[in-house]
Structures are given as structure tokens and as C-alpha cells.
mmCIF file of C-alpha atoms in Angstrom:
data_model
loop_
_atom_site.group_PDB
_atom_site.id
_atom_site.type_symbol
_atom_site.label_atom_id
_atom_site.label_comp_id
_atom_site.label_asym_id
_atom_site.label_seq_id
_atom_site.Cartn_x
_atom_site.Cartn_y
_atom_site.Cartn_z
ATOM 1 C CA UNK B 1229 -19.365 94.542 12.546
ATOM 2 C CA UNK B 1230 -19.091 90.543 13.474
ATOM 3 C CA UNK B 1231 -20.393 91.517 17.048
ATOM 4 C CA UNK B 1232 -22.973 92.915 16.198
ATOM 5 C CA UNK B 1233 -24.067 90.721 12.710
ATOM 6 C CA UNK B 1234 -23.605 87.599 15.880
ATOM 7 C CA UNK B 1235 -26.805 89.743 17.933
ATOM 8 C CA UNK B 1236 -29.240 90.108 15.021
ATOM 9 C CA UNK B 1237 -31.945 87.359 15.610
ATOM 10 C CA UNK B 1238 -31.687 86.681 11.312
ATOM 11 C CA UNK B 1239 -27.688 85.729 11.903
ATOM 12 C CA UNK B 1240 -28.448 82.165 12.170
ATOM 13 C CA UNK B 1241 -30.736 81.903 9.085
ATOM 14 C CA UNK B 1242 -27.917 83.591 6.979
ATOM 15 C CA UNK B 1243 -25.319 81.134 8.433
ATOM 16 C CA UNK B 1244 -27.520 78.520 7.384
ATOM 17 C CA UNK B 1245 -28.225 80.059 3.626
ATOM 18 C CA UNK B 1246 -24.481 80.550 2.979
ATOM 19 C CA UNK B 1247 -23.521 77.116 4.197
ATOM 20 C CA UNK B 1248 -26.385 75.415 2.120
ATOM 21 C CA UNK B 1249 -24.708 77.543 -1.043
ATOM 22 C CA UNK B 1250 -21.592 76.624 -0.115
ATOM 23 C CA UNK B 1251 -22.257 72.689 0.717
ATOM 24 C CA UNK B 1252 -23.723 72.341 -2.824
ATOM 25 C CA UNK B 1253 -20.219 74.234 -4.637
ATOM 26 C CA UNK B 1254 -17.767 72.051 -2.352
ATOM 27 C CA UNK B 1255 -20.143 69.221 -0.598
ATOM 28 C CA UNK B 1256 -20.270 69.011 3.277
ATOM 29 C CA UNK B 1257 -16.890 67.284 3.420
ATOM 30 C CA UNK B 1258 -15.367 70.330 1.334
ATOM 31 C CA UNK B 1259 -16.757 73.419 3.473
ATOM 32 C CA UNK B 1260 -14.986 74.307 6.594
ATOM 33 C CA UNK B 1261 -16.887 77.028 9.245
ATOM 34 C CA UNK B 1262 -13.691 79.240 7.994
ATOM 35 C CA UNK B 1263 -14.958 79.381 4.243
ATOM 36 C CA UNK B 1264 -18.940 80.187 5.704
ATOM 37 C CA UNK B 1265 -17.318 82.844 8.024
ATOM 38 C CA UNK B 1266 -15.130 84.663 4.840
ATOM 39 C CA UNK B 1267 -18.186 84.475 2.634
ATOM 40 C CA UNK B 1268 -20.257 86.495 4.783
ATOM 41 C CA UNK B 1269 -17.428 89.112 6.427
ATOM 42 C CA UNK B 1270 -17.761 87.663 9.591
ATOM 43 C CA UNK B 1271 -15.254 86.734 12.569
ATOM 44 C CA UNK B 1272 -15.116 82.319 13.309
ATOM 45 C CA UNK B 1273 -16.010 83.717 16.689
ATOM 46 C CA UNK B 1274 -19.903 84.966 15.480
ATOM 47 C CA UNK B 1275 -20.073 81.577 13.829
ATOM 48 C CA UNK B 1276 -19.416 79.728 17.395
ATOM 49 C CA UNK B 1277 -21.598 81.877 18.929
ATOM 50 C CA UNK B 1278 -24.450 79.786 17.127
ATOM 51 C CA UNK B 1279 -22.875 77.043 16.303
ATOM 52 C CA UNK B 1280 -19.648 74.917 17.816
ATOM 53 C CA UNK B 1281 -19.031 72.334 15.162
ATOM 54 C CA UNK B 1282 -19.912 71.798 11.665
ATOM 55 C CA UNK B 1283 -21.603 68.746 12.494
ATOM 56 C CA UNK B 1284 -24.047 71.037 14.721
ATOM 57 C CA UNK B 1285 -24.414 73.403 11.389
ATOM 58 C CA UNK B 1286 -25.449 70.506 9.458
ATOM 59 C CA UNK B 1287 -28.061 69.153 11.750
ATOM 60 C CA UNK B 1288 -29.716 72.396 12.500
ATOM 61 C CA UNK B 1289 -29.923 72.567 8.292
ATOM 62 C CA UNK B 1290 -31.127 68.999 7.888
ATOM 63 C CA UNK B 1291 -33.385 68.742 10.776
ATOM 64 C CA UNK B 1292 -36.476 71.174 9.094
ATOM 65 C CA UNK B 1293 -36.540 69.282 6.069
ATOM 66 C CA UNK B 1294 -36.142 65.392 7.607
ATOM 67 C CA UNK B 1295 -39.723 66.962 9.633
ATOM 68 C CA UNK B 1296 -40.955 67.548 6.868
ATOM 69 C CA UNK B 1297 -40.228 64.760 5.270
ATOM 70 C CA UNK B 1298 -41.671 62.617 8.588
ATOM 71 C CA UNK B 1299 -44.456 64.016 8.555
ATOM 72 C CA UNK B 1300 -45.151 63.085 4.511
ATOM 73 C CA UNK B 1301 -43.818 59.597 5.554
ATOM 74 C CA UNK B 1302 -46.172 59.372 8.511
ATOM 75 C CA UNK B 1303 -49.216 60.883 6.265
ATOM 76 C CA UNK B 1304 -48.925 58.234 3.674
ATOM 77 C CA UNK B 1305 -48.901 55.647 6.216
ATOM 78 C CA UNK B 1306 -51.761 56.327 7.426
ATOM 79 C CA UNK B 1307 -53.217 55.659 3.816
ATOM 80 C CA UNK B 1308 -54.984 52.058 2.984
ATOM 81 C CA UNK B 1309 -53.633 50.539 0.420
ATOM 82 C CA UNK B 1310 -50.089 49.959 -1.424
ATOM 83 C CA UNK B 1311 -51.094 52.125 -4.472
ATOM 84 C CA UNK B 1312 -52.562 55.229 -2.747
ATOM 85 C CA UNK B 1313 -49.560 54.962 0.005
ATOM 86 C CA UNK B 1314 -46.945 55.253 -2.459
ATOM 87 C CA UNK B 1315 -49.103 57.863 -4.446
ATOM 88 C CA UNK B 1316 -48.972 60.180 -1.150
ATOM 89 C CA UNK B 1317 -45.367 59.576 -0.297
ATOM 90 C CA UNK B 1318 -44.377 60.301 -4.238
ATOM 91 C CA UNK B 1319 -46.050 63.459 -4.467
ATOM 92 C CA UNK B 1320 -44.710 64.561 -0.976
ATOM 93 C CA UNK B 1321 -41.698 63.979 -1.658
ATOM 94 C CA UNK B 1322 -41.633 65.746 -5.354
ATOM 95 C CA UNK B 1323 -43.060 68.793 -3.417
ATOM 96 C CA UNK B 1324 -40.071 68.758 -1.074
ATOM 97 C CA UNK B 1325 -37.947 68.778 -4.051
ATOM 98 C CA UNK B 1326 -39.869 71.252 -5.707
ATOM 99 C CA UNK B 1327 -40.006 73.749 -2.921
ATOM 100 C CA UNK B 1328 -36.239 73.297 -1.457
ATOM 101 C CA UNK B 1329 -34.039 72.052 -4.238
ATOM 102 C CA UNK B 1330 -31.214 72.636 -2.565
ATOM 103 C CA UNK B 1331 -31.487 71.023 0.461
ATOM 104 C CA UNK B 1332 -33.388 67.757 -1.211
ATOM 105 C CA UNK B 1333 -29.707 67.549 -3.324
ATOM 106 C CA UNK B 1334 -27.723 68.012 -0.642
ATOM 107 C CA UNK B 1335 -29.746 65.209 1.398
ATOM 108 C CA UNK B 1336 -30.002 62.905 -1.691
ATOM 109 C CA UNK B 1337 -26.549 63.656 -3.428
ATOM 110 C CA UNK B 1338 -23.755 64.698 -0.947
ATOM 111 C CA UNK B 1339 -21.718 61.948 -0.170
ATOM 112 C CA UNK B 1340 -20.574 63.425 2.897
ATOM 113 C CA UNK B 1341 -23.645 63.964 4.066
ATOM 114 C CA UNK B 1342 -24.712 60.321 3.767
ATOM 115 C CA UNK B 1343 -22.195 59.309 6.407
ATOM 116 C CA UNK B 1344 -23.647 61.996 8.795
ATOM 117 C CA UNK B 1345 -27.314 61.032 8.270
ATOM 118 C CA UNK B 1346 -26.488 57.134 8.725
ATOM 119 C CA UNK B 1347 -24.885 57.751 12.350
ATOM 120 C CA UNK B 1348 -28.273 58.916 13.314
ATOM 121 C CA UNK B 1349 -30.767 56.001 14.373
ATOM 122 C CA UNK B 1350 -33.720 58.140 13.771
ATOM 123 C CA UNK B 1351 -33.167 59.386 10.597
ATOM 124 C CA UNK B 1352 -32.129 56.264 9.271
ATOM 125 C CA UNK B 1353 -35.178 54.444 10.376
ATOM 126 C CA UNK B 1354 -37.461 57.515 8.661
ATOM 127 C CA UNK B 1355 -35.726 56.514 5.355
ATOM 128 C CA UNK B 1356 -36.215 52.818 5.265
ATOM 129 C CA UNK B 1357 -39.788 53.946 6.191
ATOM 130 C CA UNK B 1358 -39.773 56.227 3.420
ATOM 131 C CA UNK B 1359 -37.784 53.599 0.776
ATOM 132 C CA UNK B 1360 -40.767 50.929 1.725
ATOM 133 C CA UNK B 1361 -43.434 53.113 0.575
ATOM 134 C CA UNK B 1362 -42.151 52.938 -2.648
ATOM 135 C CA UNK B 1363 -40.797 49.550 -2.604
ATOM 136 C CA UNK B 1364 -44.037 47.873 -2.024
ATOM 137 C CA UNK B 1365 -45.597 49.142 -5.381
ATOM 138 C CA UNK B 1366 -43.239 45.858 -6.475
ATOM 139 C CA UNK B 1367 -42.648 42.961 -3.696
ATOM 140 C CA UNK B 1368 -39.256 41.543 -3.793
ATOM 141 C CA UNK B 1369 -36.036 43.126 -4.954
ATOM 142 C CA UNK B 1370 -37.348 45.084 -7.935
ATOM 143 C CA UNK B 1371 -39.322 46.862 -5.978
ATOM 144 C CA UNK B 1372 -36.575 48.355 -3.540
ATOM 145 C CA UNK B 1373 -34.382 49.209 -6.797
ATOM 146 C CA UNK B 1374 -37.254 50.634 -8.080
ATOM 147 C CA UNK B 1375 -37.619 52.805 -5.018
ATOM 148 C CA UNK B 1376 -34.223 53.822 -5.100
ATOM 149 C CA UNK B 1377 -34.405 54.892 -8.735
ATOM 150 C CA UNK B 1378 -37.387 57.514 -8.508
ATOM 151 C CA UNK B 1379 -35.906 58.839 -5.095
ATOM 152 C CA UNK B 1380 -32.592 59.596 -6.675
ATOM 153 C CA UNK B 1381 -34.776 60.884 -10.306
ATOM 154 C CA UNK B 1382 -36.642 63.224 -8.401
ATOM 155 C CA UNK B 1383 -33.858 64.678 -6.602
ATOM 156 C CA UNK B 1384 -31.466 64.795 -9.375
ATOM 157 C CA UNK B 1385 -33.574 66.902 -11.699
ATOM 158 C CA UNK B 1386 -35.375 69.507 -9.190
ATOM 159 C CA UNK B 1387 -32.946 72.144 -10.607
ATOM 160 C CA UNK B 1388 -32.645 75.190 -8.245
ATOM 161 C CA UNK B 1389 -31.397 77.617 -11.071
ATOM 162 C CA UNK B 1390 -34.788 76.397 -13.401
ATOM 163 C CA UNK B 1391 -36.882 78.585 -14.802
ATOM 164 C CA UNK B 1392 -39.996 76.532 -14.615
ATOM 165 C CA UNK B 1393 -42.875 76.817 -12.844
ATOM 166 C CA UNK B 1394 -43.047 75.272 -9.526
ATOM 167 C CA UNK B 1395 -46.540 73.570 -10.261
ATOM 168 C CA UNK B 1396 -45.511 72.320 -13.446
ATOM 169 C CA UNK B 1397 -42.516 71.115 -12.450
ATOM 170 C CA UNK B 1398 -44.196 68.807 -9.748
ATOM 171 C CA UNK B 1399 -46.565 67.325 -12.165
ATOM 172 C CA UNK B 1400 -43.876 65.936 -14.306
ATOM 173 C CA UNK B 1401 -41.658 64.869 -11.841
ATOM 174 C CA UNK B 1402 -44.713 62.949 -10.167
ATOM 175 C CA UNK B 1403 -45.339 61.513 -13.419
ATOM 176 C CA UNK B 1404 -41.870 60.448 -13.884
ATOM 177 C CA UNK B 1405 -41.897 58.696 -10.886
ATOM 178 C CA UNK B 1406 -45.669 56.923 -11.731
ATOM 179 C CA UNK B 1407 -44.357 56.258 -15.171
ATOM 180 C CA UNK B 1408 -40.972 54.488 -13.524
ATOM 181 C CA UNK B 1409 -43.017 52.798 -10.479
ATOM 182 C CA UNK B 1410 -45.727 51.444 -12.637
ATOM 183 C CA UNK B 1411 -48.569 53.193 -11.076
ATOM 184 C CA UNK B 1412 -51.507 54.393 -12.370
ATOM 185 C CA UNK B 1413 -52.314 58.098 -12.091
ATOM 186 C CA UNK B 1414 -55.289 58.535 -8.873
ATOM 187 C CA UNK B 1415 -58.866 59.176 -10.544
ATOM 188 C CA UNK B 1416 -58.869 62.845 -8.931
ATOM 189 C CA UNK B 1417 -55.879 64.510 -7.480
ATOM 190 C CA UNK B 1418 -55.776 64.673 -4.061
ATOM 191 C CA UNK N 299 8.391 51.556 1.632
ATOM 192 C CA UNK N 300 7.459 54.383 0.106
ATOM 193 C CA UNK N 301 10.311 54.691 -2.772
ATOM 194 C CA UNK N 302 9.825 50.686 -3.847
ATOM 195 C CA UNK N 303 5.388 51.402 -4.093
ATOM 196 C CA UNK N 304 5.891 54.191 -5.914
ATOM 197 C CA UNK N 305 8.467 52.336 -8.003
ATOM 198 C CA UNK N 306 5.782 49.358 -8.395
ATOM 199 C CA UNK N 307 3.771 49.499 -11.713
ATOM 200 C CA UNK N 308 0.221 48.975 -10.016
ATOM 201 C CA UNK N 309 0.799 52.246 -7.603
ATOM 202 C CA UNK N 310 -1.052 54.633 -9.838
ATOM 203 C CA UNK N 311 -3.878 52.019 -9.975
ATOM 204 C CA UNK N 312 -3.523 52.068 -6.312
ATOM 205 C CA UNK N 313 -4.162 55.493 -6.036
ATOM 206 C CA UNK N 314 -6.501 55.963 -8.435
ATOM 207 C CA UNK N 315 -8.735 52.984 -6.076
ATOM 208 C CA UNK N 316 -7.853 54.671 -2.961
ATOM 209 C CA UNK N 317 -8.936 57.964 -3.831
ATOM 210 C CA UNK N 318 -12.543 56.618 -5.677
ATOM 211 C CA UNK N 319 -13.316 55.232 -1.938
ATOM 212 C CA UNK N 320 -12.413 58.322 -0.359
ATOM 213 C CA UNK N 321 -14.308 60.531 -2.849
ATOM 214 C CA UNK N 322 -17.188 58.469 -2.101
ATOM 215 C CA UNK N 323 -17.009 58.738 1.572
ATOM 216 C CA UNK N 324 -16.154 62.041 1.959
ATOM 217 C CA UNK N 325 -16.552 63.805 -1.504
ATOM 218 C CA UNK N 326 -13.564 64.866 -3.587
ATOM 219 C CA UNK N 327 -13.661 68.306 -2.260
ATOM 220 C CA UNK N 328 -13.242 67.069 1.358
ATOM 221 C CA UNK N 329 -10.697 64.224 0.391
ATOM 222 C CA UNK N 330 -6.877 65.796 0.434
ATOM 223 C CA UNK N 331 -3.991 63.654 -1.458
ATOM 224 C CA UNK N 332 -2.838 63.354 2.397
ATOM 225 C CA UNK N 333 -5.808 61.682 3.364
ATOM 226 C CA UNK N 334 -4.823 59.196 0.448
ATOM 227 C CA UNK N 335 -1.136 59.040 1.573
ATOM 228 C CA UNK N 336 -2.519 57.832 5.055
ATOM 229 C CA UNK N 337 -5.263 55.453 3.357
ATOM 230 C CA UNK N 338 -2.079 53.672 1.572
ATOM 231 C CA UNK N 339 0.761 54.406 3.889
ATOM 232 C CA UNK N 340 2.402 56.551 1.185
ATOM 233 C CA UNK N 341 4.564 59.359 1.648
ATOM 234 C CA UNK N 342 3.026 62.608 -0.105
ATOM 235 C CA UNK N 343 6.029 62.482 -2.040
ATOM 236 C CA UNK N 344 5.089 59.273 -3.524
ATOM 237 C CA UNK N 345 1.608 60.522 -4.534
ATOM 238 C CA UNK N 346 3.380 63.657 -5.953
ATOM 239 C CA UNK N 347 5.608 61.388 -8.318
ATOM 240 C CA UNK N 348 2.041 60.750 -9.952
ATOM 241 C CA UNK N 349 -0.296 63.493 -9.708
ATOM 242 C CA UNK N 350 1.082 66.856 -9.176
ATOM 243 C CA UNK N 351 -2.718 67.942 -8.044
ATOM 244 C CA UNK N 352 -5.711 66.677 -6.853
ATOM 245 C CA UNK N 353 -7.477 68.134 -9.774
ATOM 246 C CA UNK N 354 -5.120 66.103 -11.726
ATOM 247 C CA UNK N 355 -5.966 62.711 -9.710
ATOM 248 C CA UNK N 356 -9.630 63.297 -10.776
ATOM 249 C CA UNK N 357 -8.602 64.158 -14.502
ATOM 250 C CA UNK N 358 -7.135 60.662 -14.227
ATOM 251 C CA UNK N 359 -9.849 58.962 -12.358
ATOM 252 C CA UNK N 360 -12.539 60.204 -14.515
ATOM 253 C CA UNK N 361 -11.295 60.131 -18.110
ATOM 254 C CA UNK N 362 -12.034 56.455 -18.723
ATOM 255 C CA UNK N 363 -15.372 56.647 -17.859
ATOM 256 C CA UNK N 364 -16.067 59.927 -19.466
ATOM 257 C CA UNK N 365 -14.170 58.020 -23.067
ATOM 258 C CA UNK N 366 -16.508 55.317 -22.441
ATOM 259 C CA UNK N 367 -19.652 57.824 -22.135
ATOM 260 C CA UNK N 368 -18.497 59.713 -24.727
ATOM 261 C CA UNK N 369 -18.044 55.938 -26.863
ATOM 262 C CA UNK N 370 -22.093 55.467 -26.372
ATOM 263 C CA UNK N 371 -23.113 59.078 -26.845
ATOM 264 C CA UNK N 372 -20.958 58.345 -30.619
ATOM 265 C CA UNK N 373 -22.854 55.041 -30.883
ATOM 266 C CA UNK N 374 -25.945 56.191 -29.951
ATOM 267 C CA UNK N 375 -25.425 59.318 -32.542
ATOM 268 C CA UNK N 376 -25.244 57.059 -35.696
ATOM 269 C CA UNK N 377 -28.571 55.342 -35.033
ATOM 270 C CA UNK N 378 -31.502 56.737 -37.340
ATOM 271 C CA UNK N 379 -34.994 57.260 -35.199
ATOM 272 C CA UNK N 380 -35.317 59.142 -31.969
ATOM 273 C CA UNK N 381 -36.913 56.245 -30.158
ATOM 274 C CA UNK N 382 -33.921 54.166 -31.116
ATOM 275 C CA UNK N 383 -31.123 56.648 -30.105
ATOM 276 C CA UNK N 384 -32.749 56.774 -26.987
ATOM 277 C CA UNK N 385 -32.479 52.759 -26.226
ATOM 278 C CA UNK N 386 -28.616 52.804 -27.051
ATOM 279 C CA UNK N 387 -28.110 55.478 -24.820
ATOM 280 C CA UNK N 388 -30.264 54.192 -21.847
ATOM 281 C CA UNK N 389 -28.550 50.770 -22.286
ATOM 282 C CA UNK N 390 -25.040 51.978 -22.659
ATOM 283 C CA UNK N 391 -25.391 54.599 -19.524
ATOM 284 C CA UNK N 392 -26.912 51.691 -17.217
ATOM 285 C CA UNK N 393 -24.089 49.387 -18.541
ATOM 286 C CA UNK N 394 -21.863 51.704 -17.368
ATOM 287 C CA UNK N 395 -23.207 52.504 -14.172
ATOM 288 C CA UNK N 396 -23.764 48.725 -13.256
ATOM 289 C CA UNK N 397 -19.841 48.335 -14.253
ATOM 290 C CA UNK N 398 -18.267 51.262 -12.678
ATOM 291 C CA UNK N 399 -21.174 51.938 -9.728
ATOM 292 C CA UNK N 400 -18.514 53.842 -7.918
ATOM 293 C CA UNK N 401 -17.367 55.840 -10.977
ATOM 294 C CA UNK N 402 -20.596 56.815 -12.417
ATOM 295 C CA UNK N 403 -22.022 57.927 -8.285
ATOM 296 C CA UNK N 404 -18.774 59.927 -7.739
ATOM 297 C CA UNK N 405 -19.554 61.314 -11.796
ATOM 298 C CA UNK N 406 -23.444 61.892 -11.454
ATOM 299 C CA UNK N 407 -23.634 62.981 -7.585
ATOM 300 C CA UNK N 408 -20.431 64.594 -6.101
ATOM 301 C CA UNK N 409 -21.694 68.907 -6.435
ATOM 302 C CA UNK N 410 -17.366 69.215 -6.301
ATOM 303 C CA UNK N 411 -17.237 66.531 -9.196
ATOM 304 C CA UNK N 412 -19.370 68.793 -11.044
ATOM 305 C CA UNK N 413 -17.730 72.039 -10.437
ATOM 306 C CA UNK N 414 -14.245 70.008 -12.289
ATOM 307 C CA UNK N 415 -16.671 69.145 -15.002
ATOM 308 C CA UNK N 416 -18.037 72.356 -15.884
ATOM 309 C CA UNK N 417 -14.539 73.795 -16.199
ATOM 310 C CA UNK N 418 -13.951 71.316 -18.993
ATOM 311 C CA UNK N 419 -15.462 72.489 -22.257
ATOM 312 C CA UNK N 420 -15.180 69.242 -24.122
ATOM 313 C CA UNK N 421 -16.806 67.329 -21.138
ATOM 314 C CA UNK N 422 -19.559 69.838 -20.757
ATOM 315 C CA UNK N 423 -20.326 69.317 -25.098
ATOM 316 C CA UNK N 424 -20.413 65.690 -23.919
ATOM 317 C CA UNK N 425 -23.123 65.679 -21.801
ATOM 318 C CA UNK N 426 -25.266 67.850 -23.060
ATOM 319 C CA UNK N 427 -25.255 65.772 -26.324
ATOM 320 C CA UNK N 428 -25.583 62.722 -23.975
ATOM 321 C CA UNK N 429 -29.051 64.638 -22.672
ATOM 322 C CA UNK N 430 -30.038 65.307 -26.112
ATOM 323 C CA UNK N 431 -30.120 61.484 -26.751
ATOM 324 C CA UNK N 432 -32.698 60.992 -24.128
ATOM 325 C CA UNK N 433 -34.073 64.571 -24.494
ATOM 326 C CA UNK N 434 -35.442 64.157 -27.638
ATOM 327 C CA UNK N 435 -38.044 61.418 -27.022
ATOM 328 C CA UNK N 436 -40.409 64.473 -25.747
ATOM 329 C CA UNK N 437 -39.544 67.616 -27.729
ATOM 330 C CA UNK N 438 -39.857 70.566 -25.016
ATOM 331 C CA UNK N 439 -39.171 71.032 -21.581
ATOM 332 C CA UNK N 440 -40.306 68.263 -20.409
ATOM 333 C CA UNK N 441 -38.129 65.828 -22.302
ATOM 334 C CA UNK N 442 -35.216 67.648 -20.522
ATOM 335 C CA UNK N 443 -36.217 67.445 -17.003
ATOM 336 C CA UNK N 444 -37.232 63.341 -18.074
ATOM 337 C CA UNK N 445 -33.796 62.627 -19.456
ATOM 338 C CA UNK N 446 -32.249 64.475 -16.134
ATOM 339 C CA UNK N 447 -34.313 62.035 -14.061
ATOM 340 C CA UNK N 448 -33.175 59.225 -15.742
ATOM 341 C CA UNK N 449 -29.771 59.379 -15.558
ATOM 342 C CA UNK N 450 -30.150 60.755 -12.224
ATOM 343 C CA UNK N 451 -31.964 57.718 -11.324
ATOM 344 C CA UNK N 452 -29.749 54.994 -12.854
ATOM 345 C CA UNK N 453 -26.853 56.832 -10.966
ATOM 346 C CA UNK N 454 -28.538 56.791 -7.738
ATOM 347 C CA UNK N 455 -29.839 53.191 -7.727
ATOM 348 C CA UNK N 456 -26.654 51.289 -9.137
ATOM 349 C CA UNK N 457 -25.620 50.449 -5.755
ATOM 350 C CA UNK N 458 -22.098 49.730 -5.229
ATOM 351 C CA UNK N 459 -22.160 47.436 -2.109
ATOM 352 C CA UNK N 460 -25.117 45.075 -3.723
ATOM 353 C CA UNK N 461 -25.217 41.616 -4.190
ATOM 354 C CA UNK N 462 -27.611 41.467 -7.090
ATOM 355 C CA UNK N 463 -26.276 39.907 -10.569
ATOM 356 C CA UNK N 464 -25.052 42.851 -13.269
ATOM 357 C CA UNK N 465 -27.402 41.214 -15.783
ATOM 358 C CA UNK N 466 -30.474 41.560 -13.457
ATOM 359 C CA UNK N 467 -29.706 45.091 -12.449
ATOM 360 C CA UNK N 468 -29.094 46.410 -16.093
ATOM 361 C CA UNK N 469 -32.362 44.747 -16.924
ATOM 362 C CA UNK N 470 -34.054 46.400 -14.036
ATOM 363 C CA UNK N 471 -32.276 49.761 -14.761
ATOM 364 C CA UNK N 472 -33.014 50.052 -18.418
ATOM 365 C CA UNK N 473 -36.452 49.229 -17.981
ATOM 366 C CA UNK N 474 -37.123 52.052 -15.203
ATOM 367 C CA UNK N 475 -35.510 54.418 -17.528
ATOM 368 C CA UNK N 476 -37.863 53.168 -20.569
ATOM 369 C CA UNK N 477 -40.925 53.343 -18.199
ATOM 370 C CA UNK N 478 -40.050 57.132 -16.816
ATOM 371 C CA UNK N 479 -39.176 57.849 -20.624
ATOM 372 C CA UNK N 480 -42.272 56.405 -22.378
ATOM 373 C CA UNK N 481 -40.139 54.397 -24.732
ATOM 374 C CA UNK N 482 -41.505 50.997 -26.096
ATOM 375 C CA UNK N 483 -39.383 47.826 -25.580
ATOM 376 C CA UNK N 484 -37.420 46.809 -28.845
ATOM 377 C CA UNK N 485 -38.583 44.151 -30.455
ATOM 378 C CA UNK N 486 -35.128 42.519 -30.197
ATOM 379 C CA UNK N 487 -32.677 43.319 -27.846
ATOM 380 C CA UNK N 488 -29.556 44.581 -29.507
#
């Protein structure tokens, strides 16, 4: 069965899903490519066959949602204006959440994953990018702190098991992170 | 070496540190008491003569902060007013977190951590009664997902490797929690 599981082009998408599952039960750190393999009946050898190292696993799970995240970081740059920059990169960032809970708290929450995601230069830069959008609603140290706060709010409460309504559950986690940043809601919605 | 540190009143303490930096690095589910016998150049056996299991390590590790939570949540409980209970319970939480930043990230963000938690029923009663505290200020859903944010927040931003002052950064904590929570400044500060 593992042979031929290895040849269907979907294999790699359900490696991915049943590591994701498994990274938020144990964290990064606690999943080995053995525990992926025995949760979907396969051999470790269809698992090599798409990816060598766990590391490898991780990045090709990361990498679709740091683009994503880029590109909101690189759209709210483009913005004038401290208020309407952080207003772009807050309600990009809430939609991530929103739309793939578990990877935004496996990114924001998995210690494990930290360490991974600091040994790469370019994702690392992306973040401070990301934390200044935020932090310049409030020059000096507040504002950083302040940053860090609604980053880690947003994350932390974008339940995957909810019940609620994706739209709704935007709007109040935007307006969390207005209410904690201090900024006033835009005069239309963009 | 091994017989006289485990002989040594401070080893447990020893431990107990070694194992909070390790569960931080690479999560508690990826962190093995060998791992902690290298960290300390322990034998295993010397690790054994205090904790039998990991689980039991993290029983140890995290019962003093959960008896401290559970301390405010108690506190917080006697208070009259919904608006008030809230305040002791934002202020005690970001206490906490400011004084045990390690604790409280390994507590709030580690998905293994959780999975411990959750198997504990008077731990579980705890928290949700520590929600309720913040909960409360918005009756509905939304005063749920508000007080997740918050404590999600105050978790995330309590930086362990800072240099700010723990007065500043309580102040700063408390009053991002008040502003994602709508809550009014007291009059007085208790």
C-alpha cells in the first residue's frame, strides 16, 4: 500500500496535514517522521521519498504561509502613513489567523519552531518587518511591546476547533488588536 | 559527581531550571530527562532519584505557578463588580508573567504543555474560572475570544531575555489588556 500511497500526486499534502495535526498535539520538537509515518499506515521509506529530514517537512509547511504573510507585509508597506500601515498589516494578519489557525499557532506558539525560523535570515528579516508595522503606531519601547502583545493575542485565540464564523471572528480579533494598539477604526473598511 | 549533586539540597532546583530552558528551546515534548542529564552532567540515575517521569518533572515545574494563578483567580473571585474582578485578574496574571516570563510562556504556549493540562481536572476548573474573570466584561462570545487574547497576549509579550524594568512592563502589560478589554482605569491603583 506505502508504494503506491508514495505515487499519488495528493501524498505530500497528506504528509503535510498529519504533521501540522501532529506538531500542534506534541510541538515540532516532539514529532519524529516515525510518529507521521504510523499515523497514516505508511512505510518511513514513502515519507523519504518526499521528504529527507524533518527540518525539510517543516519548511515545505511554513514556507506557504511566511508568502503569505510577505506579501501582507509588503502590501502594507506600500501604504502612506503609520496608522493606515499598521491598519493593513493588522487585518492581514487576523485573516491569516482566521483562515489557517493551525499553522498561525504553530508559527506563533511552538517553541521549537522558533529556533528553526530564527536560523533563517529571510524569515527573520520578514518578521522584524512585520513587528515594525505595528510598533510604529507607538515610537519607542511601548510600541514594540505593544506589537508583540497583539501578534501573540491574535494568534492565541484563532481557535481551530471554534464554532464561529470566520467573518465574525476577524472583526473582533481586528478590534482587539485596534482596541490594544490604540488605533482608531478606518472611516470605511477597506 | 553524580551521587554527591544528587545528594546536594539545591539539585531538584537544578533540575527543575534546567529543564524550564530546555522546554523553552525545544518544547517539553521534544526535551527527554536525558537531554537534562547531559545539560547538568547528571547521570539519569540521579534525575530518577527525583522524578520518576517526565510528566512528573512538569507536575513539579508547574504547580507553583498554577497555586499562584489559582491564588489570583481566589482573589479576584471575592471582589464585587465585573469591571473590578476583571482588574485583579489582569494585574495578578501580568504580575505573574513579568515574574516567571519563562513559566507562564512554557504554561500559555507549549501545545505539549497543554495536552498535561487538560488531563488534570482541577487545573482545567482553574482556568476556565480564570477566563470567566476576564470573560465576563462582555457577556457573549465575544468576551471569550477577548479574554483568550489577553492572556494570550500578556504571555507572548513578557519577554524573558528583556532588559526593561518589571514595574514598566506590568504597567505596559496591564494597560494593553485594559485597552483590548474595554475596561476603564481604576481610580486608584490597588
Amino acid at each position: 500500500m506505502s508504494a503506491v500511497a508514495a505515487a499519488t500526486p495528493d501524498t505530500r499534502q497528506r504528509l503535510i496535514d498529519a504533521a501540522i495535526a501532529l506538531f500542534i498535539r506534541h510541538s515540532f520538537a516532539g514529532t519524529s517522521l516515525q510518529m507521521i509515518a504510523d499515523e497514516l499506515g505508511f512505510t518511513k521509506a514513502a515519507i523519504y521519498h518526499h521528504f529527507r529530514t524533518r527540518e525539510q517537512l517543516l519548511t515545505a509547511i511554513l514556507e506557504p504561509i511566511i508568502d503569505k504573510l510577505s506579501a501582507v507585509v509588503d502590501d502594507a508597506e506600500r501604504l502612506r502613513g503609520v496608522q493606515a500601515r499598521a491598519e493593513r498589516m493588522l487585518n492581514g494578519y487576523a485573516r491569516l489567523a482566521v483562515e489557517n489557525p493551525m499553522l498561525v499557532s504553530v508559527l506563533a506558539a511552538d517553541p521549537s519552531v522558533h529556533t528553526v525560523l530564527r536560523a533563517n535570515r529571510d524569515w527573520t528579516h520578514m518578521i522584524s518587518r512585520q513587528m515594525a508595522l505595528l510598533a510604529d503606531v507607538h515610537p519607542g519601547p511601548g510600541g514594540y511591546l505593544r506589537a508583540q502583545f497583539v501578534f501573540a493575542g491574535i494568534a492565541g485565540s484563532a481557535d481551530p476547533k471554534r464554532e464561529a464564523d470566520d467573518e465574525w471572528l476577524h472583526a473582533q480579533l481586528v478590534d482587539a488588536g485596534r482596541r490594544a494598539l490604540g488605533l482608531r477604526p478606518p472611516r470605511r473598511t477597506s
